Coordinates of C-alpha atoms in Angstrom, one line a residue:
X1 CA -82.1 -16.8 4.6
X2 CA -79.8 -14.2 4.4
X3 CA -80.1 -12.0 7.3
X4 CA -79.3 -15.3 10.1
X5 CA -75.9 -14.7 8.4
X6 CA -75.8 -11.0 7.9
X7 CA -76.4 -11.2 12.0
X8 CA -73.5 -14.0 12.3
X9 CA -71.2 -11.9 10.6
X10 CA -72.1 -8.2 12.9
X11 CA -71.6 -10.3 16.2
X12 CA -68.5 -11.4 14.8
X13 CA -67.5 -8.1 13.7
X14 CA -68.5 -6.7 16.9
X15 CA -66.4 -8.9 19.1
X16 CA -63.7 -8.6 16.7
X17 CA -63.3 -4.5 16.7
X18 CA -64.1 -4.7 20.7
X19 CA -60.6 -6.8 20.8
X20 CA -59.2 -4.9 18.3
X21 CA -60.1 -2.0 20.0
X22 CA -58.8 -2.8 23.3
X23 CA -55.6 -3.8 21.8
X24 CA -54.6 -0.8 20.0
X25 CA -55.3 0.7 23.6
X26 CA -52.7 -1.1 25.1
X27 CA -50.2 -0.9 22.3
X28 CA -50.4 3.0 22.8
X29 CA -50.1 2.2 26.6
X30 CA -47.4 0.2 26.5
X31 CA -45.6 2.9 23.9
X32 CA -46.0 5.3 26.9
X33 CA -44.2 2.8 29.7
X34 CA -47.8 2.1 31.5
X35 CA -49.7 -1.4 31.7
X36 CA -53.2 -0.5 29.4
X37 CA -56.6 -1.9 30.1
X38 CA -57.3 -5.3 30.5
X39 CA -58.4 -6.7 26.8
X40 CA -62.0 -7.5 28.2
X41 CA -62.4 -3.7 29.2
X42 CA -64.7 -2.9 27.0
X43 CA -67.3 -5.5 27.1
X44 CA -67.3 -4.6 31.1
X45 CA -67.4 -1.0 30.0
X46 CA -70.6 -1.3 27.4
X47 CA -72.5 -3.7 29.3
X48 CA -72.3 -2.1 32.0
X49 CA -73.4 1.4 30.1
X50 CA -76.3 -0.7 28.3
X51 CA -77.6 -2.0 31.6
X52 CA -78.0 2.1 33.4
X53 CA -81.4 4.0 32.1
X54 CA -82.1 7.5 31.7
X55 CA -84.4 10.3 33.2
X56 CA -83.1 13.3 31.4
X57 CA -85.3 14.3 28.1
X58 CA -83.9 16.6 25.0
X59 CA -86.7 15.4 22.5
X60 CA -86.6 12.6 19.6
X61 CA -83.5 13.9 17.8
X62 CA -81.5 13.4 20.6
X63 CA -82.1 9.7 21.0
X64 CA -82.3 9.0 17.7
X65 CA -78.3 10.6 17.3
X66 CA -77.2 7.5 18.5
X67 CA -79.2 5.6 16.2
X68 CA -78.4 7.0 13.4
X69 CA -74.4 6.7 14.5
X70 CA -75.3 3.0 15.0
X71 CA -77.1 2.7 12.0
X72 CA -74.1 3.9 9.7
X73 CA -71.6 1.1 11.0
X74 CA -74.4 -1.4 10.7
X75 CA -75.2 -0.8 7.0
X76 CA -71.8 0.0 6.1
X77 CA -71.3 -3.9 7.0
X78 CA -74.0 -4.9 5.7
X79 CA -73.8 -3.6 2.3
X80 CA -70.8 -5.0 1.1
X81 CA -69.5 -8.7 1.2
X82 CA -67.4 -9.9 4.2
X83 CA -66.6 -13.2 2.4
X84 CA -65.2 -13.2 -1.3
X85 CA -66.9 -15.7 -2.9
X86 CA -69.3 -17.1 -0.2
X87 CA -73.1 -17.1 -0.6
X88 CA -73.4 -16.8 3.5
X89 CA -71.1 -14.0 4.1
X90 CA -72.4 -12.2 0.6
X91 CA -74.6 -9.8 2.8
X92 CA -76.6 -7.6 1.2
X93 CA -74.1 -6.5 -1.5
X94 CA -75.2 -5.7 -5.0
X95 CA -74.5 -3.8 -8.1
X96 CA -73.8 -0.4 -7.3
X97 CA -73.6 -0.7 -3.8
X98 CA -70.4 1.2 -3.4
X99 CA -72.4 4.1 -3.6
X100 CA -74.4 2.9 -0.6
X101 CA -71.6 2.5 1.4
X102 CA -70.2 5.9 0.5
X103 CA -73.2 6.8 1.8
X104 CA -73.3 5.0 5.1
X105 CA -69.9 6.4 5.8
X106 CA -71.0 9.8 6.4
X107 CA -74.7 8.7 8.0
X108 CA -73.9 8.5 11.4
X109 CA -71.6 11.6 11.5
X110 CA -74.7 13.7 10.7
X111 CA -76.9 11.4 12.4
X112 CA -74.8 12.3 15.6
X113 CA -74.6 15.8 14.5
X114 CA -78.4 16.2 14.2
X115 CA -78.6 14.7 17.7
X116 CA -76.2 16.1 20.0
X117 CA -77.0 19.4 18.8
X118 CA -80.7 19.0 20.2
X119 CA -79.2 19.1 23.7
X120 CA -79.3 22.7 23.3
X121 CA -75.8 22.4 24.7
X122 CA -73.7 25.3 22.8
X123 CA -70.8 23.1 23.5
X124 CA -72.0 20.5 21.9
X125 CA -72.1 22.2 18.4
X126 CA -68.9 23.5 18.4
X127 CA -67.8 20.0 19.2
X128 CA -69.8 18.6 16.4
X129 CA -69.0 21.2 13.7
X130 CA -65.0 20.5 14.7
X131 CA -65.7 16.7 14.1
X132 CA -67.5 17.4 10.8
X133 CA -65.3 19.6 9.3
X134 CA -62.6 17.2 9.8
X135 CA -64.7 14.3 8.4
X136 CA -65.0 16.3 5.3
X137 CA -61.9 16.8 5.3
X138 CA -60.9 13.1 5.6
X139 CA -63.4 11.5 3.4
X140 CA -62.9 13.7 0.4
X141 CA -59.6 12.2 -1.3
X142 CA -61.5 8.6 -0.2
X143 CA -64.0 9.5 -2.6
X144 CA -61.9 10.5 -5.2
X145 CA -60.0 7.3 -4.7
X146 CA -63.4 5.4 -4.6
X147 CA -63.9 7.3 -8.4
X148 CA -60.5 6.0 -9.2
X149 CA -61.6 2.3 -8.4
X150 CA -64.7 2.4 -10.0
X151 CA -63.1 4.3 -13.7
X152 CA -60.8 1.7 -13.4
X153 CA -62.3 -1.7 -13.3
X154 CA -65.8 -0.6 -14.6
X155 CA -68.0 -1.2 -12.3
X156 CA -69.8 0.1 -9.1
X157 CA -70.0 -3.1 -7.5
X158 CA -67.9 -4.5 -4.3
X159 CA -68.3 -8.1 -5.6
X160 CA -67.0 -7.7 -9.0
X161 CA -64.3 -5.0 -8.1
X162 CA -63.0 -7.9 -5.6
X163 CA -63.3 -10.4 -8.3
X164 CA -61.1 -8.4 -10.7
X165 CA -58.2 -8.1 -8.0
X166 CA -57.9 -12.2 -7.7
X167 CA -55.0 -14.0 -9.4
X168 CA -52.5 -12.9 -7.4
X169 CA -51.2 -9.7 -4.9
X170 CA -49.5 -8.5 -8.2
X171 CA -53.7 -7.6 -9.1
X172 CA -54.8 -6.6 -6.0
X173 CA -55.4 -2.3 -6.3
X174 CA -52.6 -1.6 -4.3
X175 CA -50.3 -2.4 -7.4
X176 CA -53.0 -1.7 -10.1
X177 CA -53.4 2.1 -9.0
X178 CA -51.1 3.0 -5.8
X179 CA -52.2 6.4 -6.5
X180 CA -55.6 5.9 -5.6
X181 CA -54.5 3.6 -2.6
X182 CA -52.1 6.3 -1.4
X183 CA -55.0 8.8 -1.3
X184 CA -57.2 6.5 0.5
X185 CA -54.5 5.5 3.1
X186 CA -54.2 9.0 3.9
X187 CA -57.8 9.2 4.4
X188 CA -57.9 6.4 6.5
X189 CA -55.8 7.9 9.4
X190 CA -58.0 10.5 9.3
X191 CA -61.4 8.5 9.8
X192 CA -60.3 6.4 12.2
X193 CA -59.8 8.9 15.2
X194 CA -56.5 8.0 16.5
X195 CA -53.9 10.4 16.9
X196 CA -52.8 12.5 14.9
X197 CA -56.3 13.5 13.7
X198 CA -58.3 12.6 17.3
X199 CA -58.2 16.0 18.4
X200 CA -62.1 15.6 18.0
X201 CA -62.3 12.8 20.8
X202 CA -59.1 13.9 22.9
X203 CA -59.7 13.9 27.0
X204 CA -59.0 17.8 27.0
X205 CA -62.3 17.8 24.2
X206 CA -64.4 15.5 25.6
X207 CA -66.2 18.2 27.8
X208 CA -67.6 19.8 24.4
X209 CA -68.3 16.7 22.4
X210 CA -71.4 14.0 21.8
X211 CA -69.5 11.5 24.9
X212 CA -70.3 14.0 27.3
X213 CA -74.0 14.8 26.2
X214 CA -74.4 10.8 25.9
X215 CA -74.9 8.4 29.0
X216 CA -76.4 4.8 30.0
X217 CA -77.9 2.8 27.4
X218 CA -77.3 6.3 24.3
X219 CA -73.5 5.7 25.3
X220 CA -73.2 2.5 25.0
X221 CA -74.8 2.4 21.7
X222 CA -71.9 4.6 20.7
X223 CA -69.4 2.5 22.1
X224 CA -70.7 -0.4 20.3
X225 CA -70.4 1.6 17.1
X226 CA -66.9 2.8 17.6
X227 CA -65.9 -1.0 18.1
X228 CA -68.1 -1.9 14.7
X229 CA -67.5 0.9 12.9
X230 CA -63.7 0.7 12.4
X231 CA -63.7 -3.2 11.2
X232 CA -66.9 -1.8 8.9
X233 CA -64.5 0.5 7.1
X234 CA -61.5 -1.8 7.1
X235 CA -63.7 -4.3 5.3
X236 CA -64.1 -1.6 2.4
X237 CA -60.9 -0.7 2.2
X238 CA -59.6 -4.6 2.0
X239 CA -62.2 -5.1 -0.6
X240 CA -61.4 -2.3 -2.7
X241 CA -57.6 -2.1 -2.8
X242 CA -56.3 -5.5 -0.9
X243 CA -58.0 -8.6 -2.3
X244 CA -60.9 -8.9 -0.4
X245 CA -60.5 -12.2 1.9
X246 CA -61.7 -15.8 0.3
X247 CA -62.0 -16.6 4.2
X248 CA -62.3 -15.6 8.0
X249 CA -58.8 -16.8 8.7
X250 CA -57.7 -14.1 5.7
X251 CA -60.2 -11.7 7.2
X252 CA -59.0 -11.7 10.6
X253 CA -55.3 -11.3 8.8
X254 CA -55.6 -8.4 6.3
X255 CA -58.4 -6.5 9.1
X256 CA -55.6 -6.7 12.0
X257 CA -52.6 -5.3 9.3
X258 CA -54.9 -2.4 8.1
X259 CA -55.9 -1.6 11.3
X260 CA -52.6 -1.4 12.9
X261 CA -51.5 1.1 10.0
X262 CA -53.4 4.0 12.1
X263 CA -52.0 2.3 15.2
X264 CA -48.1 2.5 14.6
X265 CA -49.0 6.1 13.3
X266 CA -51.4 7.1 16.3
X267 CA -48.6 6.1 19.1
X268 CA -45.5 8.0 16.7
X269 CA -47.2 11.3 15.5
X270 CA -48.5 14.0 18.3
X271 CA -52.2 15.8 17.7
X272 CA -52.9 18.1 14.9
X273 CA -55.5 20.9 15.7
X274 CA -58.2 20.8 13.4
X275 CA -57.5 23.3 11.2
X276 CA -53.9 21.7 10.7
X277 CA -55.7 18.5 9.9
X278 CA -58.0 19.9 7.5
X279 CA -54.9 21.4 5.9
X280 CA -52.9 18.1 5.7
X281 CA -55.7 16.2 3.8
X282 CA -56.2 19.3 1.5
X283 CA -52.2 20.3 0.6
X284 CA -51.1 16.1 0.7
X285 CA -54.4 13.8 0.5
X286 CA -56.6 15.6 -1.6
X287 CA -53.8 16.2 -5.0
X288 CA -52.7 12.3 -4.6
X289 CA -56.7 11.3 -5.2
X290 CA -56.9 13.8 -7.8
X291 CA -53.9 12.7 -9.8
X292 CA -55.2 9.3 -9.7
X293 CA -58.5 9.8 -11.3
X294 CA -56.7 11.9 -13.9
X295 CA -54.3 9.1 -14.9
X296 CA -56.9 6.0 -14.7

């Protein structure tokens, strides 16, 4: 009975990241005096892409890049619980499965990388080894913050680590260890591709990256995943260091904050290059996760 919900709560998600999505858009536009899309851009946009077919080949790794990039927002969703405390939006969360997600956060990067690097484009894999190295980058003092959570309360699981945060916002991680928090904020900024870490995705890079080796029905599997995959993360971060939400209503709330934390930053703070990005996380992020696992 549980996967009618688990499929509830992706279209949910799904319409909710392509709004939230489209609004952060406009919020940069408007910060740069112009008008932005219209809020319903994107569904035009991946419809659109999903409705166009393909005649060009590169073998089985190249379709399957999108897959696998589609694959990782899915089951990051999936594994953990939307819903504190509800039996419906539970998904498929169980003990240990912060591990999973750990895992699905890096699964479509390499999914992608594996893929777009069968186009035999050499473009393409200098794109995709700039965009890895910058993942790394990002998601290292995450983990150490995830190591944080996880020596603190006792537990690899989602559901209990939620559970130990209720009572109150005085419990909630972002008081219990802002250490950790701190780290993972950091990380954050970096993993969601806005500026200043979206050097990766930037118009001037697109020419040498996965959207420009991608088309029809591939692309719009990847624009699907960059509206899921955002919320997917948000969701983690809510339930590891905010509260988790007890309902949609608090879902919507504490996903919209969160995410406009890389918003406000994106439209104040100009580009890094990679290799400053990489630097930032490693000289700032990086000690900050450190010290928190040290002093759990």
């Amino acid at each position: 009975m549980r996967i009618p919900w688990a499929l509830l709560t992706l279209f949910i998600v799904i319409n909710y990241g392509l709004l939230m999505t489209a609004l952060v858009q406009k919020i940069g536009a408007r910060v740069g005096r112009r008008h932005g899309i219209p809020i319903w851009q994107n569904y035009i946009d991946m419809l659109k892409n999903y409705a166009l077919r393909t005649s060009i080949t590169h073998g089985v790794m190249f379709y399957l890049g999108p897959v696998f990039r589609l694959s990782g927002g899915v089951g990051l969703l999936l594994f953990v619980p939307s819903i504190y405390g509800s039996e419906m939006f539970a998904n498929f969360s169980f003990a240990g499965d912060l591990i999973l997600a750990l895992y699905f956060v890096f699964f479509g990067t390499l999914g992608m990388a594996l893929g777009a690097a069968e186009s035999g484009h050499p473009y393409s894999a200098i794109g995709i080894t700039r965009g890895l190295s910058q993942m790394t980058a990002a998601e290292l003092p995450f983990a150490l913050a995830v190591f944080a959570v996880a020596l603190q309360y006792q537990t690899l699981s989602v559901t209990e680590i939620v559970a130990a945060q209720q009572g109150g916002v005085l419990h909630w991680t972002l008081f219990t260890n802002p250490l950790a928090v701190a780290a993972a904020m950091m990380s954050f900024l970096g993993s969601m591709m806005r500026p200043p870490f979206d050097v990766v995705l930037a118009p001037q890079e697109i020419p040498i990256g996965p959207p420009t080796e991608y088309h029809s029905s591939f692309l719009a599997m990847m624009q699907t995943n960059r509206a899921l995959f955002p919320v997917a993360k948000i969701v983690v971060y809510m339930n590891l260091f905010f509260g988790g939400a007890g309902s949609w209503p608090e879902f919507f709330l504490k996903v919209f904050l969160i995410y406009m934390v890389s918003a406000f930053v994106g439209v104040v703070f100009p580009r890094f290059r990679v290799e400053q990005s990489i630097r930032w996380f490693l000289i700032w992020a990086v000690p900050l996760g450190i010290l928190a696992v040290v002093l759990v």
